[in-house]
GROMACS .gro file of C-alpha atoms in nm:
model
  347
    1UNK     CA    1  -2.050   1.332  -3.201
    2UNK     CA    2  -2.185   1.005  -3.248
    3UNK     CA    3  -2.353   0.778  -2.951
    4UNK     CA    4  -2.262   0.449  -3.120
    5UNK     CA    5  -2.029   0.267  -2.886
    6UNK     CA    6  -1.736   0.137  -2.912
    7UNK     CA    7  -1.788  -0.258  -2.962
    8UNK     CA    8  -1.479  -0.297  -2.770
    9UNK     CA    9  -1.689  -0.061  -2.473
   10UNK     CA   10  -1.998  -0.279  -2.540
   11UNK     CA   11  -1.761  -0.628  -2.514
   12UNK     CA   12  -1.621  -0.466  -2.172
   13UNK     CA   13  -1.999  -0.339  -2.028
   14UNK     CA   14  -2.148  -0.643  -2.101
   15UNK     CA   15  -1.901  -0.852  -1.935
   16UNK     CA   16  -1.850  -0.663  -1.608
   17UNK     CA   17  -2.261  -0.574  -1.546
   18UNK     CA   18  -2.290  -0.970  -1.579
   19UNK     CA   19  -1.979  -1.053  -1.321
   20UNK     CA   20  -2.222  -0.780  -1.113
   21UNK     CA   21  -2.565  -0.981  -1.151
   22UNK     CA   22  -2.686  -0.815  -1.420
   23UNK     CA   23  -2.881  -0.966  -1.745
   24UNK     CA   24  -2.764  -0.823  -2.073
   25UNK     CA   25  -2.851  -0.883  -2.413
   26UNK     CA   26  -2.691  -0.777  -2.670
   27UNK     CA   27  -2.705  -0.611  -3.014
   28UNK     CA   28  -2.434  -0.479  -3.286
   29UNK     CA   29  -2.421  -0.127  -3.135
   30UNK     CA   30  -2.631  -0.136  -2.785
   31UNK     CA   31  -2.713  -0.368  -2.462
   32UNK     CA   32  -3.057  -0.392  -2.342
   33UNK     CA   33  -2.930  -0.388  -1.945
   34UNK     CA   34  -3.155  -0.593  -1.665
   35UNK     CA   35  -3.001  -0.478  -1.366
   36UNK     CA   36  -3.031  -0.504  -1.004
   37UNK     CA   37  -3.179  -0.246  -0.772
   38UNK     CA   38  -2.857  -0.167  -0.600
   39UNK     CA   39  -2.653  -0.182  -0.895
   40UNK     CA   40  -2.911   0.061  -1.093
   41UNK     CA   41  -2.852   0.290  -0.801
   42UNK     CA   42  -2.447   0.278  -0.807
   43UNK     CA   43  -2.456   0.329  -1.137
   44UNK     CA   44  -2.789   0.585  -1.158
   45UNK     CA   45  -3.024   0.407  -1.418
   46UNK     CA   46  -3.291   0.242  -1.401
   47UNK     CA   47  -3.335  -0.120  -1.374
   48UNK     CA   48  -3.424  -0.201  -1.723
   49UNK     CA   49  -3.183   0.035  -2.012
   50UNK     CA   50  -3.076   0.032  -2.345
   51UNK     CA   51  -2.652   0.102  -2.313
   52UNK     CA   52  -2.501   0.287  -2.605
   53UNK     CA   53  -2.836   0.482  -2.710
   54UNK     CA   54  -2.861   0.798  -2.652
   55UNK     CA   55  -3.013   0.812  -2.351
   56UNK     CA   56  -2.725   0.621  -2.147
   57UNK     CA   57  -2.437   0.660  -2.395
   58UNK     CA   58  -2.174   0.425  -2.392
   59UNK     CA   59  -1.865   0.627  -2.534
   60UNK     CA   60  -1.484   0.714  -2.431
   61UNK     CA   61  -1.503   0.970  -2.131
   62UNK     CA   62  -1.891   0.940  -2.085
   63UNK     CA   63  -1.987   0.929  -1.736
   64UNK     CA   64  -2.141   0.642  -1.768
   65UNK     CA   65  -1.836   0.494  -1.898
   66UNK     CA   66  -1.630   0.643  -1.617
   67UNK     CA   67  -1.874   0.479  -1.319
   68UNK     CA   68  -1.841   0.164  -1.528
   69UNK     CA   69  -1.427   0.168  -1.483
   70UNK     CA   70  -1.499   0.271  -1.094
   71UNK     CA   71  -1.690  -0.057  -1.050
   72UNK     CA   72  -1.422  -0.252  -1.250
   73UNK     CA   73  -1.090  -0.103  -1.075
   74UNK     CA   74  -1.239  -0.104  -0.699
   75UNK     CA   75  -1.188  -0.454  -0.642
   76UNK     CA   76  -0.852  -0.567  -0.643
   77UNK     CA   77  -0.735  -0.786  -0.900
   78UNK     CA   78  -0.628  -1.139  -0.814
   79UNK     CA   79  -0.409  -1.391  -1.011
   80UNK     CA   80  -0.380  -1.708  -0.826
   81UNK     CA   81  -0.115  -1.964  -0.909
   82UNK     CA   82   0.131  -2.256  -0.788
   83UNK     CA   83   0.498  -2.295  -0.716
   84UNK     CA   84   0.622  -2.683  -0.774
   85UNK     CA   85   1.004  -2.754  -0.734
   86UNK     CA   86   1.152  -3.060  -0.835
   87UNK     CA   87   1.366  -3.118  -0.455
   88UNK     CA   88   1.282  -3.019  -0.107
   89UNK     CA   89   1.599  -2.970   0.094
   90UNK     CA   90   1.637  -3.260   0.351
   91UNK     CA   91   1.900  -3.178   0.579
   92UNK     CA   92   2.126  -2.876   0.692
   93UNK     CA   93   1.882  -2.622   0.904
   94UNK     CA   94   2.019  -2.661   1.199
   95UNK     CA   95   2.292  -2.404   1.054
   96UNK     CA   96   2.034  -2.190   0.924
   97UNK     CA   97   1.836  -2.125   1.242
   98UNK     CA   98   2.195  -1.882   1.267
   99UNK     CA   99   2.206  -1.780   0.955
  100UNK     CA  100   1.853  -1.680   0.856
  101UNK     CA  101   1.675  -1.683   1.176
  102UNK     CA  102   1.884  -1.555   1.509
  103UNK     CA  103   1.779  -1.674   1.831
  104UNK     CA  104   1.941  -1.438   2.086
  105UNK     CA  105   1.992  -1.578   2.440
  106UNK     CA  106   1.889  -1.918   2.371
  107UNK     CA  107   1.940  -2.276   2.203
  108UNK     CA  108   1.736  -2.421   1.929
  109UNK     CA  109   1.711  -2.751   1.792
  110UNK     CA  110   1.543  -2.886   1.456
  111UNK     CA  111   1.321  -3.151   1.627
  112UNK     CA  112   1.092  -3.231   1.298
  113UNK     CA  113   1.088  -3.142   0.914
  114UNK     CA  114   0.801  -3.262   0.705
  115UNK     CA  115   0.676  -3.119   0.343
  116UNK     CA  116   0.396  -2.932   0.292
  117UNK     CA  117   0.227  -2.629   0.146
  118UNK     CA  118   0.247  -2.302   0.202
  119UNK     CA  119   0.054  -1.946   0.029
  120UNK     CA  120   0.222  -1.689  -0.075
  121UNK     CA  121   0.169  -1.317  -0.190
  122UNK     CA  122   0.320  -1.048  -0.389
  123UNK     CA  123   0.118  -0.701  -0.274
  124UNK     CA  124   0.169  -0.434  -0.550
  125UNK     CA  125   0.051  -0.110  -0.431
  126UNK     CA  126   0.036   0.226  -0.579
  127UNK     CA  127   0.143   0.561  -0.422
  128UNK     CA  128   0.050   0.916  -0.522
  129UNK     CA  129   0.209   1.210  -0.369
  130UNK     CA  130   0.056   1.541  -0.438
  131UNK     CA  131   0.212   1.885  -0.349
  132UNK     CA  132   0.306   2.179  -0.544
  133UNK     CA  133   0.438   1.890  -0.759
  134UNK     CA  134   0.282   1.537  -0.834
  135UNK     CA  135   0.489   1.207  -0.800
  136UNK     CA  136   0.369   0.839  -0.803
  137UNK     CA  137   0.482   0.441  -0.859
  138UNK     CA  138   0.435   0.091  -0.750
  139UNK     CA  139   0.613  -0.114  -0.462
  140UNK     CA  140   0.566  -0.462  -0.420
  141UNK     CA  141   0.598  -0.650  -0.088
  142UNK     CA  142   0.605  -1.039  -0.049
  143UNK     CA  143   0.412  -1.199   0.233
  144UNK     CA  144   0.365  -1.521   0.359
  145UNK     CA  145  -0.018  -1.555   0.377
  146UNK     CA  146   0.015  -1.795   0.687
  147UNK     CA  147   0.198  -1.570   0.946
  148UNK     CA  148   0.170  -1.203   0.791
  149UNK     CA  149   0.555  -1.243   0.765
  150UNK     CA  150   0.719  -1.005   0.486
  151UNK     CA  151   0.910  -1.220   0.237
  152UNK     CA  152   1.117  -0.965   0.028
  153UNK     CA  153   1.288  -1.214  -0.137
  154UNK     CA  154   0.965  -1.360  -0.265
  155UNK     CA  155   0.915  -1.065  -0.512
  156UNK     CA  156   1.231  -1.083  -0.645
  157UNK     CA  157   1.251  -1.479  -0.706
  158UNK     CA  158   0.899  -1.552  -0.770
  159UNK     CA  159   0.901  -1.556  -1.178
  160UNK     CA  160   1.225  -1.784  -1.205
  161UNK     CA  161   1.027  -2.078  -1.030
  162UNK     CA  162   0.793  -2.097  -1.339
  163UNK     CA  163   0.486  -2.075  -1.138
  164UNK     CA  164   0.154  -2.249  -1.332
  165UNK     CA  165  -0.143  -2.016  -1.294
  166UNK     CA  166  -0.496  -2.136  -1.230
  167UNK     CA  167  -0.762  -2.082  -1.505
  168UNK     CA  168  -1.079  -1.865  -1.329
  169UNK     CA  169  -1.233  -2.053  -1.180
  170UNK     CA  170  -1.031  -2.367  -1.142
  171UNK     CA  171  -0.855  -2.212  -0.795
  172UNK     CA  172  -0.798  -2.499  -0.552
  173UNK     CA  173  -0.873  -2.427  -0.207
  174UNK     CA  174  -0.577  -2.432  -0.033
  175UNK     CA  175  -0.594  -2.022  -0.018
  176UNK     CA  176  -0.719  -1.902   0.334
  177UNK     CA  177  -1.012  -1.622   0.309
  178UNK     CA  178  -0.902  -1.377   0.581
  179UNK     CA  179  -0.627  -1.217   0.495
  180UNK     CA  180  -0.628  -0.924   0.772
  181UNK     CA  181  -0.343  -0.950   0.946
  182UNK     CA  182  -0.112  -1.023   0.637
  183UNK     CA  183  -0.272  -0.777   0.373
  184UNK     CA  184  -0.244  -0.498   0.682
  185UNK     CA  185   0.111  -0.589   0.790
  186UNK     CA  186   0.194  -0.580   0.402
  187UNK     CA  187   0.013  -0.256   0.339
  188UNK     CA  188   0.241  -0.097   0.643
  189UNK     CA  189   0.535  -0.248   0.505
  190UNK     CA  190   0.463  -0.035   0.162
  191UNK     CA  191   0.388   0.308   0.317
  192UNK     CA  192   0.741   0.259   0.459
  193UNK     CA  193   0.836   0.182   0.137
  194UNK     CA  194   0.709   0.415  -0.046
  195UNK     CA  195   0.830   0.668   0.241
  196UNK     CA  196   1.179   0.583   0.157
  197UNK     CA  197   1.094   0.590  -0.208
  198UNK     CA  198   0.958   0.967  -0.125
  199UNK     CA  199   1.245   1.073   0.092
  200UNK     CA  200   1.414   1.278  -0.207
  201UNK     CA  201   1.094   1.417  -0.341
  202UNK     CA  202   0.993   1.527   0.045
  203UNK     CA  203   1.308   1.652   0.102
  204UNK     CA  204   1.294   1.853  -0.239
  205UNK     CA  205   0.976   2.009  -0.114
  206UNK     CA  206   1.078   2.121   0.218
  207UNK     CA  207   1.364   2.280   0.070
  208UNK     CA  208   1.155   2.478  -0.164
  209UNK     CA  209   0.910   2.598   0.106
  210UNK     CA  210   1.247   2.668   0.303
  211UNK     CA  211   1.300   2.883   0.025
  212UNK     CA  212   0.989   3.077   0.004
  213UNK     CA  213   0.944   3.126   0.363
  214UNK     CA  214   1.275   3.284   0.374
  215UNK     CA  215   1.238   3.493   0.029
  216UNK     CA  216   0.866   3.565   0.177
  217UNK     CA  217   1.036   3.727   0.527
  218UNK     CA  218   1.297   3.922   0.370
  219UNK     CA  219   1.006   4.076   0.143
  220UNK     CA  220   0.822   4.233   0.413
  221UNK     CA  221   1.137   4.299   0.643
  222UNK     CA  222   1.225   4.539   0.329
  223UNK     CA  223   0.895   4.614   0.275
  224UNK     CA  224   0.818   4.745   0.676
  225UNK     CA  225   1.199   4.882   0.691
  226UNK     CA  226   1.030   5.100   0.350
  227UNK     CA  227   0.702   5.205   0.495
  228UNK     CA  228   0.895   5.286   0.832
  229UNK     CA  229   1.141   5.502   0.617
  230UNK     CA  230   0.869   5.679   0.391
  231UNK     CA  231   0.687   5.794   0.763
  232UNK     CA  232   0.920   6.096   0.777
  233UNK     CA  233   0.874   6.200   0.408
  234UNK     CA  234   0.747   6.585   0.437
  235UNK     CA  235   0.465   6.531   0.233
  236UNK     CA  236   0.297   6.319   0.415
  237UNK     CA  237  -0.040   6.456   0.592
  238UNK     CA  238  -0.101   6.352   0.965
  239UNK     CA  239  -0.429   6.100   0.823
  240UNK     CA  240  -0.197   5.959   0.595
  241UNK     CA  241   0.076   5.866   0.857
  242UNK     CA  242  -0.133   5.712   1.096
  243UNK     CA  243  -0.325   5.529   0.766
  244UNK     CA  244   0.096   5.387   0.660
  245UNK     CA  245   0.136   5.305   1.075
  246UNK     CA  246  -0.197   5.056   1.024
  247UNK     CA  247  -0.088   4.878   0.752
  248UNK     CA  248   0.265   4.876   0.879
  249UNK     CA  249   0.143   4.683   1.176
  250UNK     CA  250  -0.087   4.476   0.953
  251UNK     CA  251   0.199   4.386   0.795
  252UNK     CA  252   0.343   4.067   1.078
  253UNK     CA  253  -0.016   3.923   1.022
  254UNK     CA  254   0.018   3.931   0.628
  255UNK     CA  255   0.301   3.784   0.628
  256UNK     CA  256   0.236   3.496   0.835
  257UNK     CA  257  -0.091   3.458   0.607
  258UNK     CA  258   0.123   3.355   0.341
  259UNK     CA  259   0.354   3.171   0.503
  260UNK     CA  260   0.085   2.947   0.626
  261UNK     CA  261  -0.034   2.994   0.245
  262UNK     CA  262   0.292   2.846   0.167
  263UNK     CA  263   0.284   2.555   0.417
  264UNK     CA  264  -0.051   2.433   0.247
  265UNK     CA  265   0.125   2.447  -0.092
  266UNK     CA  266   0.407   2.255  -0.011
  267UNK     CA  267   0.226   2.011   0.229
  268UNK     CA  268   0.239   1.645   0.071
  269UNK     CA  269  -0.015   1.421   0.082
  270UNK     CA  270   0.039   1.058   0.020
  271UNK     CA  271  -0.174   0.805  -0.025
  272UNK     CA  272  -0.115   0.430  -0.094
  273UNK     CA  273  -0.361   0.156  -0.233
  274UNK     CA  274  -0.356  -0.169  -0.310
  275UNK     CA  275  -0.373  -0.202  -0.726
  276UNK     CA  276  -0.303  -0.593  -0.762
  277UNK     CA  277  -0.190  -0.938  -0.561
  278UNK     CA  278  -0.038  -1.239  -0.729
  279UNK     CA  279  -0.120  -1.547  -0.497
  280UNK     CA  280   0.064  -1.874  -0.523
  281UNK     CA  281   0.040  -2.205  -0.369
  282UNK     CA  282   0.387  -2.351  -0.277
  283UNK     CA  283   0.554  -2.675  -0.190
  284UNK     CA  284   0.736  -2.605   0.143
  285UNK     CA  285   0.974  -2.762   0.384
  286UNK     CA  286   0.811  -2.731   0.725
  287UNK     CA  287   1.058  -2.725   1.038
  288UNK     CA  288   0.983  -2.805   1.356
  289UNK     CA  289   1.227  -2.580   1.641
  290UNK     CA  290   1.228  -2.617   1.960
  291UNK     CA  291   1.341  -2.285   2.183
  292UNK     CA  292   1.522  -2.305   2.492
  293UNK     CA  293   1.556  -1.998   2.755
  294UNK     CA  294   1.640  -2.052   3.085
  295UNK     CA  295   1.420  -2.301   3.212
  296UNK     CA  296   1.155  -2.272   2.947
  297UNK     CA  297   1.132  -2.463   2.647
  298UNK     CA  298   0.845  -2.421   2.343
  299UNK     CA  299   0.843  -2.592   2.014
  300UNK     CA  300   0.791  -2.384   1.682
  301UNK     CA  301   0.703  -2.440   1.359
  302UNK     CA  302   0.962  -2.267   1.064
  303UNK     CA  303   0.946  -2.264   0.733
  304UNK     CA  304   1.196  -2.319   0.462
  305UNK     CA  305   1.093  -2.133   0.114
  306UNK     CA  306   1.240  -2.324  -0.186
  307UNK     CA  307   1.178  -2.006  -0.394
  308UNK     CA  308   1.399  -1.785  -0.173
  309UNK     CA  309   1.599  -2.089  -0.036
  310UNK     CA  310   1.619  -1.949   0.317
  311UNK     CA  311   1.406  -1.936   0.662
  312UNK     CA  312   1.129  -1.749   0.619
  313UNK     CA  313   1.121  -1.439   0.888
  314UNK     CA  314   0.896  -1.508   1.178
  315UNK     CA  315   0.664  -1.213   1.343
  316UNK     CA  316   0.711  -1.070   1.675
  317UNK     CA  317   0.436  -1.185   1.924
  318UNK     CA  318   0.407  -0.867   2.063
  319UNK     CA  319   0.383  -0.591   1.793
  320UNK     CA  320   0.356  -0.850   1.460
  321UNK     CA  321   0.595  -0.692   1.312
  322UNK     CA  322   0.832  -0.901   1.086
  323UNK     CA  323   1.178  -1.029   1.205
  324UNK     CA  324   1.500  -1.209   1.185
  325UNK     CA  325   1.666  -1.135   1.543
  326UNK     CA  326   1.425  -1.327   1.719
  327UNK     CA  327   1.457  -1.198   2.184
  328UNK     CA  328   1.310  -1.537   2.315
  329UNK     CA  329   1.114  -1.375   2.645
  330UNK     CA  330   0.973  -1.596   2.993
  331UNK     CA  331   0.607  -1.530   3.048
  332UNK     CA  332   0.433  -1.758   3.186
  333UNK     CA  333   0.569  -2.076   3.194
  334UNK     CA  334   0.685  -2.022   2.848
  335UNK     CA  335   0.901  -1.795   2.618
  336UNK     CA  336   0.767  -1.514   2.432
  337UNK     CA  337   0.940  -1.410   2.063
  338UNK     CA  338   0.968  -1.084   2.023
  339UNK     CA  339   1.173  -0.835   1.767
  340UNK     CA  340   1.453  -0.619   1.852
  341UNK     CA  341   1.230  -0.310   1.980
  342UNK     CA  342   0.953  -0.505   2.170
  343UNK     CA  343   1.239  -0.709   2.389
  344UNK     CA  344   1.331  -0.356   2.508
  345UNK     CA  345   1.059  -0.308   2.627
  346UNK     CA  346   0.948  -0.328   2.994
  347UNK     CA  347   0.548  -0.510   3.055
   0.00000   0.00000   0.00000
């Protein structure tokens, strides 16, 4: 087999050991490779190489090749873009805030609107499921950057807004840089996903080892009922009775080895990752609220998403989990928004 790369290979090497901080120069059918010290170690070559010889081959499913692809897939990839629209609603969110967003227990006035911009994000994540069987896919999950809040909608919508996307390096920077709290709340919103996405496949495998553990009982129920049966045979010396009344005893601990056996074989293991993001800057109506309960009163800023054309969801101050039933709470000297579950909850 040949060690001449690939110039497509070379085109790809070259570019991604530069994006690292490497120095390459190039030739028809090799890169001389100037790399630095950690990168030589990641990659396990010295600092100074020639790529496609033969020493450090450059070639489809060389290992070199293979690191290379690590490096390029482990970071995920980022397309950042904007969302214009021609008209920002003016007027009618007052009936919203009971349409999109329900306040429970409490009135709530639009005191302000005012345009602005907002981030967005569209998470795709990919799932694997191994067991006796493999299954895997993609979910998506919209987010407003902002807040952490899940946007569904967003995914859905995004593409008929005719969003412009920003050349590399031409990104504006209107895009916050810590993401935490919305890239975690989005990657728990796509393990439930992809649980429900699952939920036949799971239930397809716990039938199966339903299966097998009963097929695997009634084996060595017939099987002891056999041995048991075969102790009066005449035949049979005294040594070899007692030797047939071992293994019949044996035979409860055998059989929950392979059970167990069969648990590991139809155990599923999932595992979700984050593959790619879309990020987009959009032109936003932002809403004032104020909240009454009781006595207390707080002011609260809501967003209206041309690209969905609703509220967005707000996140529960408690837990930070996403929602649209919104329990206005008293704590001290103010009112506390929390979902469904947390409001039921006593402390």
């Amino acid at each position: 087999m040949t060690d001449l790369a690939d110039p497509e290979i070379l085109s790809f090497s070259a570019e991604l050991l530069e994006h690292l901080g490497g120095l390459i120069e190039s030739e028809s059918d090799r890169l001389l490779a100037l790399l630095p010290k950690p990168l030589s170690r990641e990659l396990d070559l010295p600092e100074e190489i020639w790529l496609g010889s033969g020493a450090a081959p450059l070639r489809y499913g060389s290992p070199l090749l293979d690191r290379l692809i690590q490096l390029a897939t482990r970071e995920v990839p980022v397309a950042y873009g904007q969302i214009q629209v021609p008209y920002l609603k003016k007027e009618g969110f007052q009936q919203l805030l009971g349409q999109d967003l329900i306040f429970l227990d409490s009135l709530v006035r639009v005191t302000g609107r005012a345009e602005a911009r907002a981030t967005y994000m569209v998470l795709i994540c990919r799932y694997v499921a191994m067991s006796d069987e493999r299954k895997e896919g993609l979910v998506q999950v919209g987010l407003q950057e902002g807040t952490g809040a899940v946007v569904q909608d967003f995914i859905e919508l995004w593409d008929q807004a005719y969003p412009l996307f920003f050349p590399l390096g031409q990104v504006p920077p209107h895009f916050p840089e810590r993401l935490d709290r919305a890239v975690s709340g989005g990657m728990h919103h796509a393990e439930r996903q992809v649980h429900e996405n699952l939920a036949d496949f799971l239930k397809s495998m716990r039938r199966r080892l339903q299966r097998d553990v009963r097929n695997t009982r009634e084996y060595y129920q017939a099987l002891q009922a056999e041995m048991h049966a075969g102790l009066s045979h005449p035949a049979l010396t005294d040594a070899q009775k007692v030797e047939r009344m071992a293994k019949i005893r044996d035979l409860p601990v055998e059989m929950a080895r392979k059970i167990e056996d069969l648990e590991q074989k139809y155990q599923v293991r999932v595992t979700v990752s984050a593959c790619a993001a879309f990020r987009f800057l959009v032109d936003i109506v932002q809403l004032m609220v104020e909240v009454k309960h009781r006595k207390f009163k707080r002011s609260i800023p809501v967003i209206w998403n041309p690209v969905t054309r609703r509220l967005d969801p707000l996140i529960c101050e408690r837990c930070g989990e996403t929602t649209t039933r919104i329990h206005p709470v008293p704590r001290e000297n103010t009112v506390e928004l929390l979902c469904d579950r947390c409001s039921r909850r006593k402390g």
